[in-house]
PDB file of C-alpha atoms in Angstrom:
ATOM      1  CA  ASP A   1      -0.039   0.171  -0.094  1.00 68.00           C
ATOM      2  CA  VAL A   2       1.039   3.556  -0.755  1.00 70.00           C
ATOM      3  CA  TYR A   3       0.920   4.858   2.859  1.00 67.00           C
ATOM      4  CA  LYS A   4       2.911   1.727   3.877  1.00 73.00           C
ATOM      5  CA  ASP A   5       5.799   2.374   1.530  1.00 77.00           C
ATOM      6  CA  PHE A   6       5.950   6.002   2.292  1.00 73.00           C
ATOM      7  CA  LEU A   7       6.815   5.251   5.667  1.00 72.00           C
ATOM      8  CA  ILE A   8       9.155   2.738   4.755  1.00 79.00           C
ATOM      9  CA  ASN A   9      11.239   4.275   1.997  1.00 80.00           C
ATOM     10  CA  LYS A  10      10.719   7.891   2.785  1.00 74.00           C
ATOM     11  CA  PHE A  11      11.632   7.555   6.778  1.00 70.00           C
ATOM     12  CA  ASN A  12      13.248   4.255   6.779  1.00 77.00           C
ATOM     13  CA  TRP A  13      10.912   2.553   9.314  1.00 77.00           C
ATOM     14  CA  SER A  14      11.510  -1.271   9.399  1.00 80.00           C
ATOM     15  CA  GLU A  15       8.870  -2.947   7.627  1.00 80.00           C
ATOM     16  CA  LYS A  16       7.836  -5.145  10.417  1.00 74.00           C
ATOM     17  CA  ASN A  17       6.700  -2.350  12.158  1.00 69.00           C
ATOM     18  CA  VAL A  18       4.745  -0.401  10.003  1.00 69.00           C
ATOM     19  CA  SER A  19       0.958  -1.013   9.791  1.00 64.00           C
ATOM     20  CA  SER A  20      -1.455   1.126   7.850  1.00 62.00           C
ATOM     21  CA  ASP A  21      -4.776   0.991   8.474  1.00 58.00           C
ATOM     22  CA  ILE A  22      -6.914   4.187   7.121  1.00 53.00           C
ATOM     23  CA  LYS A  23      -9.686   3.107  10.071  1.00 48.00           C
ATOM     24  CA  PHE A  24      -7.083   3.407  12.527  1.00 48.00           C
ATOM     25  CA  LEU A  25      -5.152   6.863  11.318  1.00 49.00           C
ATOM     26  CA  LYS A  26      -8.997   8.237  11.093  1.00 52.00           C
ATOM     27  CA  CYS A  27     -11.405   6.678  12.931  1.00 53.00           C
ATOM     28  CA  GLU A  28     -13.576   9.299  14.001  1.00 59.00           C
ATOM     29  CA  LEU A  29     -14.448   9.844  10.541  1.00 62.00           C
ATOM     30  CA  PHE A  30     -15.906   6.373   9.999  1.00 61.00           C
ATOM     31  CA  ASP A  31     -19.005   7.315  11.984  1.00 66.00           C
ATOM     32  CA  LYS A  32     -19.881   9.934  10.164  1.00 70.00           C
ATOM     33  CA  ARG A  33     -20.242   8.303   6.983  1.00 69.00           C
ATOM     34  CA  GLU A  34     -23.056   7.680   4.743  1.00 72.00           C
ATOM     35  CA  PHE A  35     -23.662   4.923   2.480  1.00 72.00           C
ATOM     36  CA  MET A  36     -25.821   6.273  -0.474  1.00 71.00           C
ATOM     37  CA  ALA A  37     -25.783   5.423  -3.830  1.00 71.00           C
ATOM     38  CA  LYS A  38     -24.053   8.137  -5.847  1.00 77.00           C
ATOM     39  CA  ASN A  39     -25.828   8.652  -8.936  1.00 76.00           C
ATOM     40  CA  GLU A  40     -23.986  11.607 -10.573  1.00 88.00           C
ATOM     41  CA  LYS A  41     -20.502  12.467 -10.950  1.00 95.00           C
ATOM     42  CA  VAL A  42     -19.391  14.994  -8.077  1.00 97.00           C
ATOM     43  CA  ALA A  43     -16.418  16.607  -7.872  1.00 97.00           C
ATOM     44  CA  LEU A  44     -14.992  17.851  -4.354  1.00 97.00           C
ATOM     45  CA  PHE A  45     -12.363  20.258  -4.708  1.00 97.00           C
ATOM     46  CA  LEU A  46     -10.022  21.141  -1.647  1.00 97.00           C
ATOM     47  CA  MET A  47      -8.616  24.407  -2.001  1.00 95.00           C
ATOM     48  CA  GLN A  48      -5.594  25.443   0.112  1.00 94.00           C
ATOM     49  CA  CYS A  49      -3.804  28.880   1.259  1.00 91.00           C
ATOM     50  CA  LEU A  50      -1.008  28.215  -1.371  1.00 94.00           C
ATOM     51  CA  ASN A  51      -0.412  32.075  -1.093  1.00 93.00           C
ATOM     52  CA  LYS A  52      -0.792  32.317   2.863  1.00 91.00           C
ATOM     53  CA  ALA A  53       2.011  29.234   3.137  1.00 91.00           C
ATOM     54  CA  GLY A  54       4.240  30.878   0.375  1.00 93.00           C
ATOM     55  CA  MET A  55       4.125  28.432  -2.025  1.00 95.00           C
ATOM     56  CA  CYS A  56       2.944  30.721  -5.140  1.00 96.00           C
ATOM     57  CA  SER A  57       2.256  34.412  -5.372  1.00 96.00           C
ATOM     58  CA  GLU A  58      -1.519  35.391  -5.651  1.00 93.00           C
ATOM     59  CA  SER A  59      -2.514  35.177  -9.293  1.00 95.00           C
ATOM     60  CA  ASP A  60      -0.370  31.755  -9.321  1.00 96.00           C
ATOM     61  CA  GLU A  61      -2.926  30.393  -6.739  1.00 95.00           C
ATOM     62  CA  GLN A  62      -6.060  32.321  -8.593  1.00 93.00           C
ATOM     63  CA  PHE A  63      -4.770  30.862 -12.014  1.00 95.00           C
ATOM     64  CA  LEU A  64      -4.455  27.449 -10.629  1.00 96.00           C
ATOM     65  CA  ASN A  65      -8.102  27.315  -8.834  1.00 94.00           C
ATOM     66  CA  LYS A  66      -9.847  29.352 -11.775  1.00 93.00           C
ATOM     67  CA  THR A  67      -8.410  26.361 -14.173  1.00 95.00           C
ATOM     68  CA  VAL A  68      -8.888  23.645 -12.249  1.00 96.00           C
ATOM     69  CA  LEU A  69     -12.810  24.868 -11.511  1.00 95.00           C
ATOM     70  CA  GLU A  70     -13.072  25.452 -15.396  1.00 93.00           C
ATOM     71  CA  TYR A  71     -11.389  21.616 -15.879  1.00 96.00           C
ATOM     72  CA  LEU A  72     -13.369  20.115 -13.038  1.00 96.00           C
ATOM     73  CA  SER A  73     -17.067  22.209 -13.799  1.00 95.00           C
ATOM     74  CA  LYS A  74     -16.607  20.217 -17.888  1.00 95.00           C
ATOM     75  CA  ARG A  75     -16.266  16.810 -16.596  1.00 96.00           C
ATOM     76  CA  TYR A  76     -18.400  16.603 -13.551  1.00 97.00           C
ATOM     77  CA  ASP A  77     -21.721  16.716 -13.255  1.00 96.00           C
ATOM     78  CA  LYS A  78     -21.353  18.875 -10.080  1.00 96.00           C
ATOM     79  CA  VAL A  79     -18.494  20.589  -8.425  1.00 97.00           C
ATOM     80  CA  LEU A  80     -18.186  21.264  -4.821  1.00 96.00           C
ATOM     81  CA  VAL A  81     -15.735  23.724  -3.462  1.00 96.00           C
ATOM     82  CA  LYS A  82     -14.579  23.637   0.427  1.00 95.00           C
ATOM     83  CA  THR A  83     -12.098  26.689   1.149  1.00 92.00           C
ATOM     84  CA  HIS A  84      -9.400  25.529   3.928  1.00 90.00           C
ATOM     85  CA  PRO A  85     -10.230  26.269   6.984  1.00 85.00           C
ATOM     86  CA  ALA A  86      -6.931  29.483   7.380  1.00 83.00           C
ATOM     87  CA  ASP A  87      -9.041  30.948   4.675  1.00 80.00           C
ATOM     88  CA  GLN A  88     -13.111  31.547   5.230  1.00 71.00           C
ATOM     89  CA  VAL A  89     -13.596  33.413   2.190  1.00 74.00           C
ATOM     90  CA  ARG A  90     -17.328  33.371   0.601  1.00 75.00           C
ATOM     91  CA  LEU A  91     -16.761  32.953  -3.302  1.00 80.00           C
ATOM     92  CA  SER A  92     -19.070  33.561  -5.602  1.00 77.00           C
ATOM     93  CA  PHE A  93     -20.129  31.928  -8.897  1.00 79.00           C
ATOM     94  CA  PRO A  94     -22.598  32.518 -12.199  1.00 74.00           C
ATOM     95  CA  ALA A  95     -26.222  31.555 -11.594  1.00 76.00           C
ATOM     96  CA  ASN A  96     -25.996  28.772 -14.199  1.00 78.00           C
ATOM     97  CA  THR A  97     -22.787  26.825 -13.455  1.00 87.00           C
ATOM     98  CA  ASN A  98     -22.750  23.625 -11.719  1.00 95.00           C
ATOM     99  CA  ILE A  99     -19.890  24.906  -9.269  1.00 95.00           C
ATOM    100  CA  LYS A 100     -21.046  25.606  -5.687  1.00 94.00           C
ATOM    101  CA  GLN A 101     -19.366  26.398  -2.012  1.00 93.00           C
ATOM    102  CA  THR A 102     -19.788  24.239   0.705  1.00 94.00           C
ATOM    103  CA  ASP A 103     -18.714  24.403   4.140  1.00 92.00           C
ATOM    104  CA  ASP A 104     -19.573  21.118   5.360  1.00 93.00           C
ATOM    105  CA  LEU A 105     -16.665  18.586   4.577  1.00 93.00           C
ATOM    106  CA  ILE A 106     -18.227  15.784   5.852  1.00 92.00           C
ATOM    107  CA  GLY A 107     -21.763  16.117   3.605  1.00 93.00           C
ATOM    108  CA  ALA A 108     -19.498  16.617   0.823  1.00 95.00           C
ATOM    109  CA  PHE A 109     -16.899  13.879   1.118  1.00 93.00           C
ATOM    110  CA  ASN A 110     -20.522  12.027   1.375  1.00 92.00           C
ATOM    111  CA  CYS A 111     -22.112  12.831  -1.978  1.00 93.00           C
ATOM    112  CA  SER A 112     -18.609  13.140  -3.626  1.00 95.00           C
ATOM    113  CA  THR A 113     -17.206  10.413  -6.386  1.00 96.00           C
ATOM    114  CA  HIS A 114     -13.971  12.418  -6.701  1.00 97.00           C
ATOM    115  CA  ALA A 115     -11.733  14.681  -4.761  1.00 98.00           C
ATOM    116  CA  PHE A 116      -8.879  17.055  -5.877  1.00 98.00           C
ATOM    117  CA  SER A 117      -7.017  19.173  -4.330  1.00 97.00           C
ATOM    118  CA  PHE A 118      -2.831  20.271  -4.769  1.00 96.00           C
ATOM    119  CA  SER A 119      -1.022  18.307  -1.906  1.00 91.00           C
ATOM    120  CA  SER A 120      -3.739  18.751   0.743  1.00 91.00           C
ATOM    121  CA  THR A 121      -3.469  15.688   3.372  1.00 84.00           C
ATOM    122  CA  THR A 122      -7.373  16.089   2.878  1.00 90.00           C
ATOM    123  CA  LEU A 123      -7.230  13.599   0.036  1.00 93.00           C
ATOM    124  CA  ILE A 124      -6.522  10.938   2.523  1.00 87.00           C
ATOM    125  CA  GLU A 125      -9.300  11.379   4.416  1.00 86.00           C
ATOM    126  CA  ALA A 126     -11.658  11.286   1.284  1.00 90.00           C
ATOM    127  CA  LYS A 127     -10.692   7.233   0.983  1.00 85.00           C
ATOM    128  CA  VAL A 128     -12.834   6.878   4.166  1.00 81.00           C
ATOM    129  CA  PHE A 129     -15.701   7.977   2.376  1.00 86.00           C
ATOM    130  CA  ASP A 130     -14.952   5.519  -0.534  1.00 88.00           C
ATOM    131  CA  VAL A 131     -13.832   8.899  -2.454  1.00 94.00           C
ATOM    132  CA  GLU A 132     -11.031   8.858  -5.333  1.00 96.00           C
ATOM    133  CA  ALA A 133      -8.909  11.248  -4.452  1.00 96.00           C
ATOM    134  CA  PHE A 134      -6.226  13.303  -7.342  1.00 98.00           C
ATOM    135  CA  ALA A 135      -3.639  15.489  -6.111  1.00 97.00           C
ATOM    136  CA  ILE A 136      -2.609  18.232  -8.448  1.00 98.00           C
ATOM    137  CA  ASN A 137       1.145  18.535  -9.015  1.00 97.00           C
ATOM    138  CA  SER A 138       2.385  21.824 -10.405  1.00 98.00           C
ATOM    139  CA  LYS A 139       5.381  23.922 -11.481  1.00 97.00           C
ATOM    140  CA  LEU A 140       3.548  26.977  -9.646  1.00 98.00           C
ATOM    141  CA  VAL A 141       3.593  25.627  -6.246  1.00 97.00           C
ATOM    142  CA  LYS A 142       6.509  25.697  -4.747  1.00 96.00           C
ATOM    143  CA  GLU A 143       7.262  22.402  -2.247  1.00 93.00           C
ATOM    144  CA  ASP A 144       9.173  19.236  -1.708  1.00 91.00           C
ATOM    145  CA  LYS A 145       7.778  16.867  -4.850  1.00 93.00           C
ATOM    146  CA  SER A 146       8.116  13.996  -2.788  1.00 91.00           C
ATOM    147  CA  ILE A 147       5.077  14.979  -0.751  1.00 90.00           C
ATOM    148  CA  TYR A 148       3.221  13.370  -4.045  1.00 93.00           C
ATOM    149  CA  SER A 149       4.225  10.093  -3.592  1.00 90.00           C
ATOM    150  CA  ILE A 150       1.696   9.362  -0.642  1.00 88.00           C
ATOM    151  CA  PHE A 151      -1.417  10.213  -3.067  1.00 92.00           C
ATOM    152  CA  GLU A 152      -2.216   7.070  -5.129  1.00 92.00           C
ATOM    153  CA  ASN A 153      -3.526   9.209  -8.136  1.00 96.00           C
ATOM    154  CA  VAL A 154      -1.515  12.476  -9.146  1.00 97.00           C
ATOM    155  CA  LEU A 155      -2.428  15.073 -11.783  1.00 97.00           C
ATOM    156  CA  SER A 156       0.405  17.450 -13.463  1.00 97.00           C
ATOM    157  CA  PHE A 157      -1.504  20.480 -13.859  1.00 98.00           C
ATOM    158  CA  GLU A 158       0.155  21.780 -16.978  1.00 97.00           C
ATOM    159  CA  ASP A 159       0.131  18.346 -18.599  1.00 97.00           C
ATOM    160  CA  GLU A 160      -3.288  17.183 -18.260  1.00 96.00           C
ATOM    161  CA  ILE A 161      -5.104  20.059 -16.703  1.00 97.00           C
ATOM    162  CA  VAL A 162      -4.351  22.993 -18.712  1.00 93.00           C
ATOM    163  CA  SER A 163      -4.115  21.121 -22.148  1.00 75.00           C
TER     164      SER A 163
END
């Protein structure tokens, strides 16, 4: 499993001492799962405070978010946007769009089929809700790129989203 491999290869933990079980790591989330039919394709975009964290300029962050939302809105029936808790901004979208902001992360996980973010560890929590998670790697974001080894699905912003 990708998390076990990450701990063994990145931190040199002994294989006999590593057991990664998402139920143990995030057990408090298991009680909040709702098992319902997901009849439409719903994407959850988990925003990050990239500029506030010094990972990119404000204009680059706006470009990244706008481009990802355009990409998702063309491919999914509905797109939910969850802002980072440290950045409680109200977003506005045109009335005729399939994009909506949500403040309810658990509710969003329960109705989403896919989750997207840059390198948010909240993508790991998506697995608890059987949501397929995608990390988005971009040259515009200044970070240690080895972090992407913990994610099962990684999209290249420049090669897969912009193109």
